[in-house]
Coordinates of C-alpha atoms in Angstrom, one line a residue:
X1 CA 153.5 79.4 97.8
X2 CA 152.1 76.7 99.6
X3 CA 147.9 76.1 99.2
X4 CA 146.5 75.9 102.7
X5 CA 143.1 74.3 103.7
X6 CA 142.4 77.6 105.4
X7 CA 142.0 79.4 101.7
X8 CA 138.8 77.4 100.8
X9 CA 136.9 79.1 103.4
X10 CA 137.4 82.2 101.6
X11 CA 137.0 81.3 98.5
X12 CA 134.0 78.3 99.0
X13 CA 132.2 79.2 101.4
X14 CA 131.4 83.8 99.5
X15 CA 130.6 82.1 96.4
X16 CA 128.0 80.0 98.3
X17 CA 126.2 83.0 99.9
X18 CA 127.1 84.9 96.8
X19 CA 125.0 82.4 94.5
X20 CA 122.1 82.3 97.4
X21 CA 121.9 86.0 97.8
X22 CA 121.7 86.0 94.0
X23 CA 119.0 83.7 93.3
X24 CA 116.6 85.2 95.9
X25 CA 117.4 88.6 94.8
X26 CA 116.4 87.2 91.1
X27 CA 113.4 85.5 92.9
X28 CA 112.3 88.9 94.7
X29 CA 112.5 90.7 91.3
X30 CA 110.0 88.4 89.4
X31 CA 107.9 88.6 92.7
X32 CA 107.8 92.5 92.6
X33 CA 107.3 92.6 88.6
X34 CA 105.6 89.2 87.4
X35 CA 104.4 87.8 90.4
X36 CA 102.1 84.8 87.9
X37 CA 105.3 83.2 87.2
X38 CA 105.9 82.9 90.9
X39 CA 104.4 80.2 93.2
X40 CA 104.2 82.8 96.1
X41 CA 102.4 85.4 93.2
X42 CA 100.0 82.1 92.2
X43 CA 99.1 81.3 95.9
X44 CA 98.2 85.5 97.1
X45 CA 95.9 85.1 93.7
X46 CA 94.1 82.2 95.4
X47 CA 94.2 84.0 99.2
X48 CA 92.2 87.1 97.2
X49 CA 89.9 84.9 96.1
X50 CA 89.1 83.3 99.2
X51 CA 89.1 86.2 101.4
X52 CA 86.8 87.6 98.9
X53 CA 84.0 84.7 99.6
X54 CA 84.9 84.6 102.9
X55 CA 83.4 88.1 103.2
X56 CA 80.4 88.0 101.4
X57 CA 79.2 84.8 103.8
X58 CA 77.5 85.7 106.6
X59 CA 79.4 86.2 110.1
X60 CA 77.3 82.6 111.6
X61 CA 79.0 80.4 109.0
X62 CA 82.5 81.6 109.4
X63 CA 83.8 78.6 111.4
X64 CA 85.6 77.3 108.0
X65 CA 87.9 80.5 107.4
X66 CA 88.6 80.2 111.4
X67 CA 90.0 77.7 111.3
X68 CA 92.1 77.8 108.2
X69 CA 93.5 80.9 110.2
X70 CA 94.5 79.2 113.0
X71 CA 95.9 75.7 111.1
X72 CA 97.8 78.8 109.7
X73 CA 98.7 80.5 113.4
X74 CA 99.6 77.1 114.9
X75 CA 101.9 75.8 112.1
X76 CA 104.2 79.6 112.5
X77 CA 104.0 79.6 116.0
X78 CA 105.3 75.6 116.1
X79 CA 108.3 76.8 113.8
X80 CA 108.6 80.0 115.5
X81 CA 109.2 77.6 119.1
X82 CA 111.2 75.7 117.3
X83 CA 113.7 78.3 115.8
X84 CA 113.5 79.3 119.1
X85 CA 115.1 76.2 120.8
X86 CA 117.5 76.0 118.8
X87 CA 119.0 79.5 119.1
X88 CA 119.2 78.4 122.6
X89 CA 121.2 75.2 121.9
X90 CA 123.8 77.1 119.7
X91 CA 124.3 79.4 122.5
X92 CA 124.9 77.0 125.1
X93 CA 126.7 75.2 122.8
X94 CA 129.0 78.1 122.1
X95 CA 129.4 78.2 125.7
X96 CA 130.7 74.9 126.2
X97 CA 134.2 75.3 125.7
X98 CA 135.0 71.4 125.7
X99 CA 133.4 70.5 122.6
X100 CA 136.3 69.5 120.0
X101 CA 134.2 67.6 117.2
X102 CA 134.2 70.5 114.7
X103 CA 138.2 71.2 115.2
X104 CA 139.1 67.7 114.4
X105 CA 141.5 66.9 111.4
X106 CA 138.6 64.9 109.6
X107 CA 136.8 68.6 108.4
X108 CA 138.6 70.1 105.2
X109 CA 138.7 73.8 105.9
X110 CA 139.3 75.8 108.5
X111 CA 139.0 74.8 111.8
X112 CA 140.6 77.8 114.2
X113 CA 138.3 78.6 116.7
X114 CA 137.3 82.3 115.5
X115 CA 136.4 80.6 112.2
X116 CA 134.3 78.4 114.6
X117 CA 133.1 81.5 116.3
X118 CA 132.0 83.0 112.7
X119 CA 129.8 79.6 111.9
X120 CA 128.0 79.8 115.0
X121 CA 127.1 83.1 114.9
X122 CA 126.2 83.0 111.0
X123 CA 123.4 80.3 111.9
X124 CA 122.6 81.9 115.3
X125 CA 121.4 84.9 113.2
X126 CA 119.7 82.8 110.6
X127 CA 117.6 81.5 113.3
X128 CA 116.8 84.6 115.4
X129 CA 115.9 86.3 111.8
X130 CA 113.1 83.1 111.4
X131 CA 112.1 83.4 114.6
X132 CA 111.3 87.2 113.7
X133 CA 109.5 86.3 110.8
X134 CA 107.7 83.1 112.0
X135 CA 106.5 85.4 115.0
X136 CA 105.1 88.5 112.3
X137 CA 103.5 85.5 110.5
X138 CA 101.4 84.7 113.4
X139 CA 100.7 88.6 114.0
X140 CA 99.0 88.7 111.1
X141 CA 97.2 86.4 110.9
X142 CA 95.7 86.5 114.2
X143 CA 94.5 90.1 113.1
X144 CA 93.0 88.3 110.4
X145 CA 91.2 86.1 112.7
X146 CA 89.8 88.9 114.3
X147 CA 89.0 91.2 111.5
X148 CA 86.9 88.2 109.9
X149 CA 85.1 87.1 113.1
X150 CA 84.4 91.0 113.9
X151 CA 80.1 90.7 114.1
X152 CA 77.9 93.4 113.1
X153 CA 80.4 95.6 111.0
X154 CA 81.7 96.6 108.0
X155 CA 85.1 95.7 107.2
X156 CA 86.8 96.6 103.9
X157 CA 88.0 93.5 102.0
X158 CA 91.3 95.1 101.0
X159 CA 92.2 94.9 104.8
X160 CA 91.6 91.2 105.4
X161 CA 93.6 90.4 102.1
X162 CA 96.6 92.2 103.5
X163 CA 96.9 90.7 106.6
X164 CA 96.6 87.3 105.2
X165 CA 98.9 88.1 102.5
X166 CA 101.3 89.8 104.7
X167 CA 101.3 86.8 107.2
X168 CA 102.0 84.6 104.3
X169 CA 104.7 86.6 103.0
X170 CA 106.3 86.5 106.6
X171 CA 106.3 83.3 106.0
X172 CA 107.9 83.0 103.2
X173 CA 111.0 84.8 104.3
X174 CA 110.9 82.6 107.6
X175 CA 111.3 79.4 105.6
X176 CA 114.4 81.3 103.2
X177 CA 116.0 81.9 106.5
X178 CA 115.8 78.3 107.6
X179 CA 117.1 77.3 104.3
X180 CA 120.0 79.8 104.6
X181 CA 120.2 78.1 107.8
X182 CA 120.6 75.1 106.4
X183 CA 123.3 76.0 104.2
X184 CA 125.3 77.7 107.1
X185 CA 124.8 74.3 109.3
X186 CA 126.9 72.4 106.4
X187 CA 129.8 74.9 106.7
X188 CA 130.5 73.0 110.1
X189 CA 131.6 70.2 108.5
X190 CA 133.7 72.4 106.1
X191 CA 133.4 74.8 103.0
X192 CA 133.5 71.8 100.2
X193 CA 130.1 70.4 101.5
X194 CA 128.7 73.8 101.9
X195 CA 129.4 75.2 98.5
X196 CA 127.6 71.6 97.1
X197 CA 124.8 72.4 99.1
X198 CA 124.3 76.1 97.8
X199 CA 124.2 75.0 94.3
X200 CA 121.7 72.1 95.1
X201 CA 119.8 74.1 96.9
X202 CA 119.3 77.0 94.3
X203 CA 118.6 74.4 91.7
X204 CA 115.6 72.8 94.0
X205 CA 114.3 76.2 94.9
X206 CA 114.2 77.4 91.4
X207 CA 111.9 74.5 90.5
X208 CA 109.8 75.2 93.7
X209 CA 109.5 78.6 93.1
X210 CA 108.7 78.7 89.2
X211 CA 104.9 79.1 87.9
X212 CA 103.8 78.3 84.8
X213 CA 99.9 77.1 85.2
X214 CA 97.7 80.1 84.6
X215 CA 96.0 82.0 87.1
X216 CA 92.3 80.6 88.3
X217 CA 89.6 82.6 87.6
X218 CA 87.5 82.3 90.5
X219 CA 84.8 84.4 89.2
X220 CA 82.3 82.5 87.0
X221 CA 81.5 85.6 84.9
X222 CA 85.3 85.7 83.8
X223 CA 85.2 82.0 83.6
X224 CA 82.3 82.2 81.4
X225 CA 83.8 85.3 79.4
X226 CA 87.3 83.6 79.0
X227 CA 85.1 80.2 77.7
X228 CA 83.8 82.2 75.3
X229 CA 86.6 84.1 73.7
X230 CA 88.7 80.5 73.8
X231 CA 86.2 79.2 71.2
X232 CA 86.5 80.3 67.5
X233 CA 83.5 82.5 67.6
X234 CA 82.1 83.8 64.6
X235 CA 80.4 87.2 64.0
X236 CA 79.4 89.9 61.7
X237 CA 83.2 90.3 61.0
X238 CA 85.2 87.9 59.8
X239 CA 87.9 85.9 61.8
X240 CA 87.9 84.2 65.5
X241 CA 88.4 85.7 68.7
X242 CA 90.8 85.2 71.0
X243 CA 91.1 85.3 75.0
X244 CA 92.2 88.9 74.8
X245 CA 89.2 89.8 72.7
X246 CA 87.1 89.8 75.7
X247 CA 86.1 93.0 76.0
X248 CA 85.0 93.3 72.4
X249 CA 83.0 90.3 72.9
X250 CA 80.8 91.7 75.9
X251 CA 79.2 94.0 72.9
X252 CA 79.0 91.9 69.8
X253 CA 75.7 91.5 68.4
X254 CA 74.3 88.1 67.8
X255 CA 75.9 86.3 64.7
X256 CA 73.2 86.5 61.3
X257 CA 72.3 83.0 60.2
X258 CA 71.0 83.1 56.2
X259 CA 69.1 81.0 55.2
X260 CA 70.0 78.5 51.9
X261 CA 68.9 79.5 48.4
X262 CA 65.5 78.3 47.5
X263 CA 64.8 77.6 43.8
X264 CA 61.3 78.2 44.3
X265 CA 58.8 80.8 44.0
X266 CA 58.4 83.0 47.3
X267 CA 56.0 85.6 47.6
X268 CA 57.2 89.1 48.2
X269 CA 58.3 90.0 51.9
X270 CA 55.6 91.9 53.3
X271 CA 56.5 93.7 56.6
X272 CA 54.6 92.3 59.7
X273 CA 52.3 94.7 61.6
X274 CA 54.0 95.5 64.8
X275 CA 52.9 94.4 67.7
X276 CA 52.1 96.7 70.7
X277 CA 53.5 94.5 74.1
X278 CA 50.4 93.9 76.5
X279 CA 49.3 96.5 79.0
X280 CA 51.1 95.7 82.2
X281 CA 48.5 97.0 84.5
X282 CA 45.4 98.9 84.2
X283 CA 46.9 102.2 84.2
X284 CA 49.0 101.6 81.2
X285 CA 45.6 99.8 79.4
X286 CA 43.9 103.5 79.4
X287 CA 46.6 105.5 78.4
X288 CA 47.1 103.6 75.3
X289 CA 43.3 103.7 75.1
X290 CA 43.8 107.1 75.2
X291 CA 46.7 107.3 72.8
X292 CA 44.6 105.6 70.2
X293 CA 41.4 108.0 70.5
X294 CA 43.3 111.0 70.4
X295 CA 44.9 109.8 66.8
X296 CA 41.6 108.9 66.0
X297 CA 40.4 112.4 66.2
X298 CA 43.7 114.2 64.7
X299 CA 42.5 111.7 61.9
X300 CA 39.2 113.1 61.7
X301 CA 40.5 116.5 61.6
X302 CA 42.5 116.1 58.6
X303 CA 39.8 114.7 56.9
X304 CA 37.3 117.5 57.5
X305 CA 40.0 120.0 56.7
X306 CA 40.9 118.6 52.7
X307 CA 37.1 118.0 52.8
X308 CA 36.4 121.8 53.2
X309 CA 39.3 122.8 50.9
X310 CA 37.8 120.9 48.3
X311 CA 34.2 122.4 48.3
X312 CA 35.9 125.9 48.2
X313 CA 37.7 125.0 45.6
X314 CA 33.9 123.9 43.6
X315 CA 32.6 127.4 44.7
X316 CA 35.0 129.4 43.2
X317 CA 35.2 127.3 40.3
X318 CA 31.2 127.8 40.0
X319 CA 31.5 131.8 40.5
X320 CA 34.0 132.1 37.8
X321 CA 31.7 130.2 35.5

């Protein structure tokens, strides 16, 4: 049986998508269950943080979140024209009937023209499916845009964070479909250079797409608490903390410092007098004034009281004598 070129289109050109499919599905997965190993995950954890301070300015000194908003808006609605145009192209390029480049005998594969047909619309749908997700994108975050600039009200942080994580995540998937796009564009020139190009391309994105710098913590009371626990701190108990001691360390009491031995003579440890805090106003001044006459008198009591019991006592000894 005689190998034609034909045959490397079907086996080539599935494993490609196969190995692209498989990588984002992979990439998806660690997005969904460990989204701090991802960059996407690592980037929404700075967004929170910024939409959090971006809310908690007042609505006058906004004009910095505007317009990283709209550097944001512009950029997907300048790939979103530009997905755009080039749908167009493919179509009237599939129109034109004369064009004989991609049939020629200098492209390895298969070269019919309902193979031809196939490749242009694969990429056609690659770049309508950006153009769908550049345009969400920009959705989004123009809601942001307005949800942040809205004077005089109370928005919920929860909703800003979603828009701007949703256009971000829009996107995202409208730069994988340019990248598929990408992939289906080599397929012109046959099914050799677009198998290379999946492999490549996984192996690029995997490094692109990989996290492993901690998270920032944007609040300085974590930062402080995390600073903390990262030193070997010693307490009452014995050992050193770690970072994941924190909240045990909220609560510790302060450490005991003892003193050195002394070889000399001390006198005995007499307990100081406590001292009362000073009044705070005049108020509080007479009711401890108070506080200390009424003792006073209780005193007094008591005394008169084992005073008496003591001269009945004298009289009855004296009437049994």
């Amino acid at each position: 049986m005689k190998f034609h070129k034909e045959y490397l289109d079907l086996i080539l050109v599935p494993c490609g998508l196969i190995i692209m499919f498989g990588y984002h599905l992979f990439l998806l997965h660690r997005y969904l269950n460990r989204p701090h190993t991802t960059v996407m995950g690592f980037e929404n954890n700075d967004r929170r943080a910024w939409v959090e301070r971006i809310m908690q300015v007042d609505k006058r000194d906004v004009g910095t979140a505007l317009s990283v908003i709209q550097s944001n808006t512009t950029a997907a609605t300048f790939l979103a024209s530009v997905s755009l145009t080039l749908c167009s192209l493919i179509g009237a390029w599939i129109a034109n009937s004369s064009n004989i480049f991609f049939t020629s005998q200098l492209i390895y594969g298969d070269t019919r023209p309902t193979a031809i047909s196939i490749k242009y619309i694969c990429l056609l749908i690659c770049f309508l499916l950006a153009f769908a997700c550049f345009i969400q994108s920009a959705r989004h975050f123009v809601h942001a845009n307005y949800l942040i600039s809205t004077p005089d009200s109370y928005i919920p942080v929860i909703n800003v964070e979603t828009a701007v994580i949703r256009g971000s995540d829009f996107w995202a998937l409208g730069l994988r479909a340019l990248y598929f796009a990408l992939d289906l564009l080599l397929w012109f020139f046959g099914p050799i250079p677009m198998f290379i190009c999946s492999v490549l391309m996984v192996l690029v994105l995997h490094y692109l797409d990989s996290n492993s710098r901690p998270l920032l913590l944007h609040n300085m009371s974590q930062a402080g608490q995390f600073h903390m626990a990262k030193r070997d701190i010693k307490g009452p108990r014995s050992g050193s903390y770690s970072p994941f001691d924190l909240p045990a360390l909220v609560h510790l009491p302060p450490p005991h410092h003892e003193k050195p031995p002394s070889t000399e003579h001390e006198p005995p440890y007499e307990k100081p007098p406590p001292v009362l805090p000073p009044p705070i106003c005049k108020n509080h001044e007479n009711a401890l004034h108070q506080h200390m006459v009424v003792e006073e008198v209780e005193q007094l009591d008591k005394d008169k009281d084992e005073v008496e019991v003591e001269l009945w006592s004298k009289m009855q000894e004296d009437t049994v004598r």
